[in-house]
GROMACS .gro file of C-alpha atoms in nm:
model
  492
    1MET     CA    1   0.000   0.000   0.000
    2THR     CA    2   0.132   0.343  -0.096
    3SER     CA    3   0.152   0.582   0.197
    4VAL     CA    4  -0.004   0.927   0.164
    5ARG     CA    5   0.155   1.230   0.327
    6HIS     CA    6  -0.090   1.481   0.473
    7SER     CA    7  -0.009   1.850   0.470
    8VAL     CA    8  -0.175   2.188   0.520
    9ARG     CA    9  -0.141   2.514   0.326
   10ALA     CA   10  -0.254   2.868   0.410
   11ILE     CA   11  -0.405   3.122   0.173
   12LEU     CA   12  -0.304   3.400   0.409
   13PHE     CA   13  -0.472   3.736   0.344
   14ASP     CA   14  -0.315   4.058   0.471
   15GLY     CA   15  -0.568   4.324   0.378
   16ASP     CA   16  -0.633   4.282   0.004
   17ASP     CA   17  -0.310   4.091  -0.061
   18VAL     CA   18  -0.201   3.730  -0.017
   19VAL     CA   19   0.121   3.649   0.171
   20LEU     CA   20   0.345   3.413  -0.027
   21PHE     CA   21   0.702   3.284  -0.013
   22ARG     CA   22   0.932   3.346  -0.309
   23ARG     CA   23   1.169   3.048  -0.293
   24LEU     CA   24   1.530   3.087  -0.398
   25ARG     CA   25   1.723   2.758  -0.407
   26PRO     CA   26   2.065   2.680  -0.552
   27GLY     CA   27   2.047   2.536  -0.901
   28ARG     CA   28   1.675   2.607  -0.950
   29GLU     CA   29   1.466   2.886  -1.097
   30PRO     CA   30   1.277   3.094  -0.838
   31TYR     CA   31   0.929   2.968  -0.760
   32TRP     CA   32   0.641   3.059  -0.525
   33ILE     CA   33   0.461   2.870  -0.248
   34THR     CA   34   0.205   2.937   0.020
   35PRO     CA   35   0.294   2.898   0.390
   36GLY     CA   36   0.233   2.554   0.534
   37GLY     CA   37   0.382   2.209   0.575
   38GLY     CA   38   0.328   1.853   0.682
   39VAL     CA   39   0.088   1.736   0.952
   40GLU     CA   40   0.284   1.586   1.240
   41PRO     CA   41   0.170   1.307   1.476
   42THR     CA   42   0.160   1.553   1.766
   43ASP     CA   43  -0.082   1.788   1.587
   44ALA     CA   44  -0.431   1.763   1.734
   45SER     CA   45  -0.598   1.846   1.401
   46PRO     CA   46  -0.517   1.981   1.053
   47GLU     CA   47  -0.601   2.332   1.177
   48ALA     CA   48  -0.361   2.286   1.470
   49ALA     CA   49  -0.093   2.185   1.219
   50LEU     CA   50  -0.168   2.496   1.014
   51ARG     CA   51  -0.129   2.729   1.314
   52ARG     CA   52   0.195   2.557   1.415
   53GLU     CA   53   0.336   2.598   1.064
   54LEU     CA   54   0.237   2.965   1.048
   55ASP     CA   55   0.410   3.025   1.379
   56GLU     CA   56   0.725   2.838   1.273
   57GLU     CA   57   0.749   2.996   0.927
   58LEU     CA   58   0.628   3.352   0.992
   59GLY     CA   59   0.581   3.400   1.365
   60ALA     CA   60   0.221   3.465   1.259
   61THR     CA   61  -0.118   3.454   1.427
   62THR     CA   62  -0.444   3.470   1.235
   63GLY     CA   63  -0.817   3.486   1.283
   64PRO     CA   64  -1.052   3.197   1.200
   65ALA     CA   65  -0.922   2.948   0.943
   66LEU     CA   66  -1.170   2.819   0.683
   67HIS     CA   67  -1.106   2.493   0.496
   68VAL     CA   68  -1.170   2.593   0.134
   69PHE     CA   69  -0.989   2.345  -0.088
   70THR     CA   70  -0.836   1.996  -0.084
   71LEU     CA   71  -0.548   1.936  -0.321
   72VAL     CA   72  -0.474   1.577  -0.428
   73GLU     CA   73  -0.127   1.503  -0.564
   74PRO     CA   74   0.059   1.173  -0.606
   75GLY     CA   75   0.147   1.059  -0.255
   76ARG     CA   76   0.018   1.380  -0.091
   77LEU     CA   77  -0.315   1.515   0.032
   78SER     CA   78  -0.316   1.886   0.119
   79MET     CA   79  -0.590   2.070   0.304
   80VAL     CA   80  -0.592   2.437   0.208
   81PHE     CA   81  -0.724   2.697   0.455
   82ALA     CA   82  -0.805   3.064   0.405
   83CYS     CA   83  -0.737   3.300   0.694
   84ARG     CA   84  -0.653   3.663   0.772
   85LEU     CA   85  -0.322   3.771   0.920
   86VAL     CA   86  -0.338   3.933   1.264
   87SER     CA   87   0.030   3.959   1.360
   88LEU     CA   88   0.366   3.878   1.202
   89ASP     CA   89   0.702   3.851   1.378
   90LEU     CA   90   0.981   3.698   1.169
   91SER     CA   91   1.214   3.699   1.470
   92ARG     CA   92   1.010   3.406   1.601
   93ARG     CA   93   1.077   3.186   1.298
   94SER     CA   94   1.181   2.843   1.418
   95GLY     CA   95   1.128   2.602   1.130
   96PRO     CA   96   1.434   2.402   1.020
   97GLU     CA   97   1.406   2.542   0.667
   98PHE     CA   98   1.494   2.885   0.805
   99LEU     CA   99   1.788   2.764   1.014
  100GLU     CA  100   1.978   2.589   0.734
  101PRO     CA  101   2.115   2.838   0.475
  102ASP     CA  102   2.188   2.561   0.222
  103ILE     CA  103   1.814   2.507   0.176
  104GLY     CA  104   1.780   2.853   0.024
  105LEU     CA  105   1.571   3.159   0.102
  106HIS     CA  106   1.203   3.213   0.181
  107GLN     CA  107   1.135   3.574   0.081
  108VAL     CA  108   0.808   3.710   0.218
  109ARG     CA  109   0.605   3.881  -0.051
  110ARG     CA  110   0.252   4.027  -0.071
  111VAL     CA  111   0.071   3.971  -0.399
  112ARG     CA  112  -0.276   4.061  -0.528
  113PRO     CA  113  -0.473   3.733  -0.543
  114GLU     CA  114  -0.581   3.780  -0.905
  115GLU     CA  115  -0.211   3.797  -1.004
  116VAL     CA  116  -0.107   3.473  -0.833
  117ARG     CA  117  -0.185   3.264  -1.142
  118THR     CA  118   0.086   3.455  -1.331
  119LEU     CA  119   0.357   3.337  -1.090
  120SER     CA  120   0.553   3.011  -1.095
  121MET     CA  121   0.338   2.864  -0.819
  122VAL     CA  122   0.402   2.519  -0.677
  123PRO     CA  123   0.165   2.349  -0.722
  124PRO     CA  124   0.016   2.551  -1.012
  125GLU     CA  125  -0.337   2.427  -0.930
  126LEU     CA  126  -0.326   2.618  -0.602
  127GLY     CA  127  -0.225   2.940  -0.776
  128GLU     CA  128  -0.511   2.900  -1.020
  129PHE     CA  129  -0.756   2.839  -0.734
  130ILE     CA  130  -0.645   3.154  -0.552
  131SER     CA  131  -0.684   3.375  -0.859
  132ALA     CA  132  -1.013   3.219  -0.966
  133ASN     CA  133  -1.157   3.291  -0.620
  134ALA     CA  134  -0.995   3.631  -0.566
  135ALA     CA  135  -1.331   3.789  -0.473
  136THR     CA  136  -1.499   3.489  -0.311
  137LEU     CA  137  -1.235   3.405  -0.051
  138PRO     CA  138  -1.222   3.755   0.109
  139ALA     CA  139  -1.603   3.758   0.118
  140LEU     CA  140  -1.609   3.427   0.306
  141LEU     CA  141  -1.357   3.561   0.556
  142ASP     CA  142  -1.552   3.886   0.593
  143ALA     CA  143  -1.856   3.685   0.696
  144ALA     CA  144  -1.654   3.482   0.945
  145THR     CA  145  -1.437   3.752   1.102
  146TYR     CA  146  -1.616   4.090   1.083
  147ALA     CA  147  -1.336   4.198   0.852
  148PRO     CA  148  -1.378   4.519   0.645
  149GLY     CA  149  -1.680   4.504   0.419
  150ARG     CA  150  -2.049   4.579   0.445
  151TYR     CA  151  -2.136   4.622   0.811
  152ARG     CA  152  -2.397   4.382   0.955
  153PRO     CA  153  -2.438   4.437   1.328
  154VAL     CA  154  -2.590   4.171   1.551
  155VAL     CA  155  -2.937   4.266   1.678
  156ASP     CA  156  -3.009   4.163   2.038
  157VAL     CA  157  -3.372   4.153   2.152
  158HIS     CA  158  -3.457   4.188   2.522
  159LEU     CA  159  -3.807   4.154   2.668
  160LEU     CA  160  -3.841   4.306   3.015
  161LEU     CA  161  -4.096   4.123   3.227
  162ILE     CA  162  -4.188   4.375   3.492
  163ASP     CA  163  -4.393   4.310   3.802
  164GLY     CA  164  -4.539   4.618   3.969
  165GLY     CA  165  -4.621   4.447   4.298
  166GLY     CA  166  -4.408   4.380   4.601
  167LEU     CA  167  -4.251   4.050   4.505
  168THR     CA  168  -3.939   3.948   4.690
  169ASP     CA  169  -3.614   3.856   4.515
  170GLY     CA  170  -3.616   3.512   4.360
  171ARG     CA  171  -3.997   3.467   4.359
  172ALA     CA  172  -4.230   3.457   4.062
  173PRO     CA  173  -4.594   3.576   4.062
  174THR     CA  174  -4.810   3.336   4.263
  175ASP     CA  175  -5.126   3.368   4.054
  176GLY     CA  176  -4.973   3.229   3.736
  177GLY     CA  177  -5.125   3.517   3.540
  178ALA     CA  178  -5.004   3.836   3.384
  179LEU     CA  179  -4.691   4.003   3.514
  180THR     CA  180  -4.756   4.348   3.377
  181ASP     CA  181  -5.119   4.311   3.269
  182GLY     CA  182  -5.126   4.657   3.116
  183ARG     CA  183  -5.029   4.828   3.441
  184VAL     CA  184  -4.815   5.138   3.457
  185LEU     CA  185  -4.490   5.091   3.646
  186THR     CA  186  -4.521   5.172   4.014
  187ASP     CA  187  -4.268   5.212   4.291
  188GLY     CA  188  -4.118   4.878   4.388
  189GLY     CA  189  -4.145   4.733   4.034
  190LYS     CA  190  -3.914   4.440   3.967
  191VAL     CA  191  -3.763   4.294   3.652
  192LEU     CA  192  -3.687   3.931   3.581
  193LEU     CA  193  -3.318   3.845   3.529
  194GLY     CA  194  -3.134   3.520   3.467
  195ARG     CA  195  -2.779   3.428   3.573
  196ARG     CA  196  -2.588   3.306   3.266
  197ARG     CA  197  -2.391   2.984   3.250
  198GLY     CA  198  -2.239   2.763   2.983
  199THR     CA  199  -2.274   3.026   2.708
  200GLY     CA  200  -1.912   3.133   2.672
  201TYR     CA  201  -1.996   3.499   2.734
  202ALA     CA  202  -2.052   3.671   3.073
  203ASP     CA  203  -2.115   3.340   3.248
  204GLY     CA  204  -2.201   3.404   3.613
  205GLU     CA  205  -2.344   3.749   3.536
  206TRP     CA  206  -2.711   3.852   3.529
  207GLN     CA  207  -2.892   3.927   3.203
  208ILE     CA  208  -3.244   4.033   3.109
  209MET     CA  209  -3.474   3.734   3.063
  210PRO     CA  210  -3.579   3.656   2.802
  211SER     CA  211  -3.313   3.774   2.555
  212GLY     CA  212  -3.192   3.649   2.219
  213HIS     CA  213  -3.070   3.732   1.871
  214LEU     CA  214  -3.291   3.843   1.586
  215GLU     CA  215  -3.307   3.563   1.330
  216GLU     CA  216  -3.358   3.579   0.955
  217GLY     CA  217  -3.723   3.644   0.864
  218GLU     CA  218  -3.828   3.755   1.216
  219SER     CA  219  -3.951   4.090   1.338
  220VAL     CA  220  -3.819   4.200   1.677
  221VAL     CA  221  -4.164   4.122   1.823
  222ASP     CA  222  -4.146   3.769   1.676
  223THR     CA  223  -3.809   3.725   1.845
  224ALA     CA  224  -3.941   3.846   2.181
  225VAL     CA  225  -4.237   3.606   2.163
  226ARG     CA  226  -4.016   3.314   2.061
  227GLU     CA  227  -3.754   3.376   2.328
  228ALA     CA  228  -4.020   3.409   2.601
  229ARG     CA  229  -4.160   3.072   2.501
  230GLU     CA  230  -3.819   2.900   2.466
  231GLU     CA  231  -3.647   3.043   2.775
  232LEU     CA  232  -3.936   3.088   3.021
  233GLY     CA  233  -4.228   2.879   2.896
  234VAL     CA  234  -4.465   3.178   2.890
  235GLU     CA  235  -4.679   3.339   2.621
  236VAL     CA  236  -4.655   3.715   2.574
  237ASP     CA  237  -4.882   3.957   2.391
  238GLY     CA  238  -4.880   4.325   2.305
  239CYS     CA  239  -4.500   4.359   2.287
  240GLU     CA  240  -4.382   4.712   2.218
  241VAL     CA  241  -4.041   4.866   2.174
  242VAL     CA  242  -3.953   5.098   2.461
  243HIS     CA  243  -3.587   5.167   2.391
  244VAL     CA  244  -3.316   5.111   2.129
  245MET     CA  245  -2.947   5.110   2.221
  246HIS     CA  246  -2.644   5.120   1.994
  247HIS     CA  247  -2.379   4.971   2.219
  248ARG     CA  248  -2.027   4.840   2.200
  249ASN     CA  249  -1.846   4.624   2.450
  250ALA     CA  250  -1.496   4.741   2.540
  251GLY     CA  251  -1.262   4.613   2.270
  252GLY     CA  252  -1.545   4.430   2.091
  253THR     CA  253  -1.780   4.494   1.802
  254ALA     CA  254  -2.088   4.715   1.805
  255ARG     CA  255  -2.440   4.575   1.830
  256ILE     CA  256  -2.798   4.698   1.830
  257GLY     CA  257  -3.008   4.625   2.140
  258ILE     CA  258  -3.389   4.638   2.120
  259PHE     CA  259  -3.571   4.656   2.456
  260LEU     CA  260  -3.942   4.570   2.471
  261VAL     CA  261  -4.215   4.534   2.731
  262ALA     CA  262  -4.523   4.313   2.702
  263ARG     CA  263  -4.881   4.420   2.770
  264SER     CA  264  -4.960   4.077   2.910
  265VAL     CA  265  -4.779   3.756   3.000
  266THR     CA  266  -4.964   3.428   3.042
  267GLY     CA  267  -4.808   3.162   3.261
  268THR     CA  268  -4.549   3.147   3.533
  269PRO     CA  269  -4.187   3.188   3.421
  270VAL     CA  270  -3.973   2.879   3.466
  271ASN     CA  271  -3.608   2.819   3.383
  272ALA     CA  272  -3.666   2.629   3.060
  273GLU     CA  273  -3.299   2.631   2.952
  274PRO     CA  274  -3.100   2.539   3.266
  275HIS     CA  275  -2.794   2.460   3.054
  276LYS     CA  276  -2.774   2.833   2.969
  277CYS     CA  277  -2.925   2.984   3.283
  278ALA     CA  278  -2.826   2.893   3.638
  279GLU     CA  279  -3.126   3.062   3.804
  280LEU     CA  280  -3.403   3.320   3.767
  281ALA     CA  281  -3.470   3.602   4.012
  282TRP     CA  282  -3.667   3.926   4.041
  283PHE     CA  283  -3.479   4.246   4.123
  284PRO     CA  284  -3.593   4.606   4.181
  285LEU     CA  285  -3.546   4.806   3.863
  286ASP     CA  286  -3.329   5.060   4.043
  287ARG     CA  287  -3.126   4.805   4.244
  288LEU     CA  288  -2.990   4.543   4.008
  289PRO     CA  289  -2.730   4.290   4.131
  290GLU     CA  290  -2.367   4.399   4.115
  291ARG     CA  291  -2.274   4.136   3.856
  292THR     CA  292  -2.520   4.247   3.588
  293VAL     CA  293  -2.397   4.259   3.226
  294PRO     CA  294  -2.306   4.630   3.191
  295TYR     CA  295  -2.505   4.706   2.880
  296ALA     CA  296  -2.808   4.517   3.017
  297ARG     CA  297  -2.792   4.739   3.326
  298ALA     CA  298  -2.789   5.047   3.102
  299GLY     CA  299  -3.086   4.911   2.906
  300VAL     CA  300  -3.292   4.841   3.219
  301GLU     CA  301  -3.223   5.194   3.343
  302ALA     CA  302  -3.333   5.341   3.006
  303VAL     CA  303  -3.657   5.141   3.019
  304ARG     CA  304  -3.715   5.236   3.382
  305ARG     CA  305  -3.689   5.604   3.293
  306ALA     CA  306  -3.919   5.561   2.993
  307LEU     CA  307  -4.187   5.377   3.193
  308ALA     CA  308  -4.157   5.613   3.489
  309ALA     CA  309  -4.242   5.899   3.252
  310THR     CA  310  -4.576   5.733   3.164
  311PRO     CA  311  -4.856   5.939   3.327
  312PRO     CA  312  -5.051   5.700   3.560
  313ALA     CA  313  -5.392   5.799   3.422
  314LEU     CA  314  -5.306   5.716   3.062
  315PRO     CA  315  -5.290   5.377   2.886
  316ALA     CA  316  -4.964   5.194   2.943
  317THR     CA  317  -4.900   5.119   2.577
  318LEU     CA  318  -4.666   5.366   2.418
  319PRO     CA  319  -4.858   5.453   2.099
  320ALA     CA  320  -5.175   5.517   2.300
  321LEU     CA  321  -4.973   5.719   2.549
  322ALA     CA  322  -4.826   5.934   2.274
  323ALA     CA  323  -5.163   5.997   2.107
  324ALA     CA  324  -5.348   6.074   2.430
  325ALA     CA  325  -5.074   6.293   2.571
  326ALA     CA  326  -5.037   6.485   2.244
  327ALA     CA  327  -5.411   6.545   2.220
  328ALA     CA  328  -5.426   6.674   2.576
  329ALA     CA  329  -5.123   6.893   2.522
  330ASP     CA  330  -5.266   7.041   2.202
  331ALA     CA  331  -5.593   7.116   2.381
  332ASP     CA  332  -5.402   7.299   2.653
  333ALA     CA  333  -5.203   7.484   2.390
  334ALA     CA  334  -5.520   7.590   2.206
  335ASN     CA  335  -5.668   7.723   2.530
  336ALA     CA  336  -5.346   7.918   2.578
  337GLY     CA  337  -5.363   8.062   2.226
  338LEU     CA  338  -5.066   7.863   2.092
  339LEU     CA  339  -5.044   7.703   1.747
  340PRO     CA  340  -5.162   7.338   1.724
  341GLY     CA  341  -4.873   7.099   1.770
  342ALA     CA  342  -4.660   7.352   1.955
  343ALA     CA  343  -4.698   7.150   2.274
  344ASP     CA  344  -4.591   6.831   2.092
  345ALA     CA  345  -4.235   6.954   2.072
  346ALA     CA  346  -4.223   7.028   2.442
  347LEU     CA  347  -4.377   6.688   2.523
  348VAL     CA  348  -4.129   6.503   2.301
  349ALA     CA  349  -3.837   6.703   2.438
  350SER     CA  350  -3.934   6.616   2.794
  351ARG     CA  351  -3.953   6.240   2.732
  352PRO     CA  352  -3.653   6.010   2.786
  353PRO     CA  353  -3.477   5.947   2.451
  354ILE     CA  354  -3.582   5.628   2.272
  355LEU     CA  355  -3.228   5.584   2.134
  356SER     CA  356  -2.911   5.583   2.342
  357LEU     CA  357  -2.542   5.507   2.297
  358HIS     CA  358  -2.353   5.282   2.535
  359GLY     CA  359  -1.985   5.192   2.540
  360TRP     CA  360  -1.873   5.450   2.283
  361ASP     CA  361  -1.642   5.644   2.512
  362VAL     CA  362  -1.275   5.548   2.522
  363PRO     CA  363  -1.256   5.239   2.748
  364ASP     CA  364  -0.983   5.216   3.008
  365SER     CA  365  -0.755   4.916   3.050
  366ALA     CA  366  -0.963   4.774   3.336
  367ASP     CA  367  -1.280   4.777   3.121
  368LEU     CA  368  -1.094   4.612   2.834
  369ALA     CA  369  -0.950   4.338   3.055
  370ALA     CA  370  -1.289   4.273   3.218
  371GLU     CA  371  -1.461   4.244   2.880
  372ALA     CA  372  -1.196   4.004   2.749
  373ILE     CA  373  -1.263   3.779   3.049
  374ARG     CA  374  -1.639   3.820   3.008
  375ALA     CA  375  -1.611   3.716   2.642
  376GLY     CA  376  -1.415   3.402   2.731
  377PHE     CA  377  -1.080   3.486   2.573
  378GLU     CA  378  -0.799   3.265   2.701
  379GLU     CA  379  -0.516   3.502   2.611
  380VAL     CA  380  -0.473   3.879   2.580
  381THR     CA  381  -0.196   4.049   2.384
  382VAL     CA  382  -0.111   4.420   2.405
  383CYS     CA  383   0.066   4.610   2.128
  384LEU     CA  384   0.205   4.962   2.145
  385LEU     CA  385   0.180   5.249   1.897
  386GLY     CA  386   0.466   5.440   2.051
  387ARG     CA  387   0.508   5.792   1.912
  388LEU     CA  388   0.830   5.988   1.923
  389ASP     CA  389   0.765   6.339   1.797
  390ASP     CA  390   0.535   6.264   1.499
  391ALA     CA  391   0.673   5.922   1.408
  392VAL     CA  392   0.541   5.577   1.502
  393LEU     CA  393   0.811   5.346   1.639
  394VAL     CA  394   0.827   4.988   1.512
  395LEU     CA  395   1.045   4.680   1.525
  396SER     CA  396   1.200   4.615   1.187
  397ASP     CA  397   1.388   4.339   1.007
  398ASP     CA  398   1.499   4.276   0.650
  399GLU     CA  399   1.149   4.198   0.521
  400THR     CA  400   0.881   4.332   0.756
  401ASP     CA  401   0.790   4.588   1.020
  402ARG     CA  402   0.574   4.524   1.326
  403LEU     CA  403   0.440   4.698   1.632
  404PRO     CA  404   0.596   4.583   1.960
  405ALA     CA  405   0.363   4.341   2.136
  406THR     CA  406   0.354   4.099   2.427
  407VAL     CA  407   0.114   3.852   2.583
  408VAL     CA  408  -0.027   3.961   2.920
  409ARG     CA  409   0.105   3.721   3.182
  410PRO     CA  410  -0.118   3.543   3.435
  411GLY     CA  411  -0.199   3.782   3.719
  412GLU     CA  412  -0.053   4.078   3.529
  413GLY     CA  413  -0.251   4.389   3.440
  414VAL     CA  414  -0.263   4.550   3.096
  415ALA     CA  415  -0.066   4.853   3.217
  416ALA     CA  416   0.214   4.633   3.354
  417ALA     CA  417   0.236   4.442   3.026
  418LEU     CA  418   0.264   4.770   2.831
  419ALA     CA  419   0.539   4.883   3.068
  420ARG     CA  420   0.743   4.578   2.963
  421LEU     CA  421   0.737   4.708   2.605
  422ALA     CA  422   0.842   5.066   2.681
  423PRO     CA  423   0.825   5.327   2.956
  424VAL     CA  424   0.480   5.475   2.895
  425GLY     CA  425   0.273   5.731   3.079
  426GLU     CA  426  -0.081   5.802   2.967
  427VAL     CA  427  -0.205   5.564   2.698
  428THR     CA  428  -0.512   5.575   2.474
  429PHE     CA  429  -0.695   5.270   2.343
  430ALA     CA  430  -0.649   5.248   1.965
  431GLY     CA  431  -0.843   4.935   1.875
  432ALA     CA  432  -0.867   4.558   1.908
  433ASP     CA  433  -0.884   4.246   1.701
  434ASP     CA  434  -0.917   3.876   1.778
  435TYR     CA  435  -0.694   3.585   1.688
  436VAL     CA  436  -0.622   3.219   1.755
  437SER     CA  437  -0.276   3.151   1.899
  438PRO     CA  438  -0.040   2.881   1.766
  439ARG     CA  439  -0.151   2.671   2.066
  440GLY     CA  440  -0.516   2.709   1.963
  441LEU     CA  441  -0.608   2.962   2.234
  442ALA     CA  442  -0.871   3.224   2.156
  443GLY     CA  443  -0.701   3.560   2.202
  444ARG     CA  444  -0.777   3.930   2.185
  445ARG     CA  445  -0.516   4.188   2.088
  446LEU     CA  446  -0.549   4.536   2.240
  447ALA     CA  447  -0.365   4.827   2.077
  448PHE     CA  448  -0.269   5.140   2.270
  449SER     CA  449  -0.122   5.471   2.157
  450ALA     CA  450   0.127   5.659   2.375
  451ARG     CA  451   0.381   5.939   2.339
  452LEU     CA  452   0.738   5.841   2.428
  453THR     CA  453   1.028   6.063   2.526
  454GLU     CA  454   1.292   5.840   2.372
  455ALA     CA  455   1.311   5.541   2.139
  456PRO     CA  456   1.341   5.209   2.325
  457GLU     CA  457   1.625   4.986   2.215
  458GLY     CA  458   1.558   4.814   1.885
  459MET     CA  459   1.272   5.042   1.777
  460VAL     CA  460   1.296   5.266   1.470
  461PRO     CA  461   1.057   5.531   1.332
  462LEU     CA  462   0.839   5.466   1.031
  463PRO     CA  463   0.903   5.706   0.743
  464ALA     CA  464   0.680   6.014   0.763
  465GLY     CA  465   0.337   5.948   0.609
  466SER     CA  466   0.413   5.580   0.551
  467LEU     CA  467   0.289   5.257   0.706
  468GLY     CA  468   0.613   5.089   0.603
  469ARG     CA  469   0.578   4.712   0.584
  470LEU     CA  470   0.331   4.672   0.870
  471PRO     CA  471   0.069   4.397   0.845
  472TYR     CA  472  -0.265   4.535   0.732
  473GLY     CA  473  -0.432   4.506   1.076
  474GLU     CA  474  -0.151   4.700   1.247
  475GLY     CA  475  -0.172   4.963   0.975
  476VAL     CA  476  -0.540   5.005   1.062
  477PHE     CA  477  -0.444   5.079   1.423
  478VAL     CA  478  -0.190   5.339   1.310
  479ARG     CA  479  -0.430   5.509   1.068
  480ARG     CA  480  -0.701   5.520   1.334
  481ALA     CA  481  -0.467   5.672   1.590
  482SER     CA  482  -0.327   5.922   1.338
  483SER     CA  483  -0.676   6.041   1.241
  484GLY     CA  484  -0.793   6.075   1.602
  485LEU     CA  485  -1.054   5.798   1.573
  486LEU     CA  486  -0.982   5.659   1.918
  487TYR     CA  487  -1.334   5.553   2.015
  488ASP     CA  488  -1.433   5.890   2.157
  489LEU     CA  489  -1.757   6.060   2.050
  490SER     CA  490  -1.701   6.377   2.251
  491GLY     CA  491  -1.723   6.685   2.037
  492ARG     CA  492  -1.878   6.510   1.735
   0.00000   0.00000   0.00000
């Protein structure tokens, strides 16, 4: 039986380009290959082999890796993955092919994917595949990694079940009937929360129950009804949007949160998904537990303000409230000799805003570290955009430039990790991206900008107005910092 060697290859995107090796070997014409190599017995999976090879050959980390192609050659079966470069550090190269000069050179080159077919690629079928799918492969990675492209934020739907009576923490209504039943919020109102577990995000913290993601083909009301049935075993009716929040978790991506209340709820809430929720409990709207998901706390407060502004004598539903209040205000305005509708503006201006922003100020290092833990990342890396005068300082070698970076050690804070890179004073958050380490750990990289008084040993300035040979993602950090887009909305 003929043995088959298994190997992995990487179609490694850096921005719009593909990273390739130009191979120079004695006695042979130059040719081109993708990063990669053989699968070893110690590799847990083909993807693990891929990440090991990228680390050995380029000192590289990437985002998600998608298996896109299988190449069959005599005696060899190669799995080809597409992925996006996050970081590159050639000083970490450790593969034997880079330690033995007689083997030749591996020159790192960036090439437009549509031009790869014109090169002397080995094997040529792989070059043809890359060029033929020059548009498709980046689109697949965009969908998997939130990479640049058309923005599609996640929509979170939260239904606040509010009881206006004096229930104690941890108890549900005893009559098995409606929780709100069309009532206007009164003092002592409580909201139902669930303590998350087994979800991979904010486990151990309290979240609004029910909550879920908007799915294809659903309205936000459909989602609220479905989630109430799935998570609590209750039927809800008359759901109305009370507040909309555009929020962003520190170092994460932005999302849209829709907060609703129900006119009536039939049934007694039960913990129908104990694998995702450790327990249910009722809490006063103005005294939520300390470990409440931060943006959920902000949403509950926005809803509390909106419902508290509902005049007790008027219907509790928001459209009816608006119509009745506007009619009464216009009548008062007419009696006072004002133009019809003049009171509408005053009424609208006095109401709590239906849209709010949350998490759009510059986060501090403590917020960023807490969110990384909340999101379940196993490793955090910090990188520094050190500025000396008007120049960004980088580490440089014969083929690439890179921002100085280091992994935060166990028990170490973000500020202490940055201090190991350079003596820094005040720092400003410049952005974040996510990666998978060569050991398969989910990681988040946090970039910070700081002004330095001198250049640390080994760092050199980038040429004025140039990004040098930085990887695309690090260039994004530099451009953002240079343009002042450091996650601060003040003054806009």
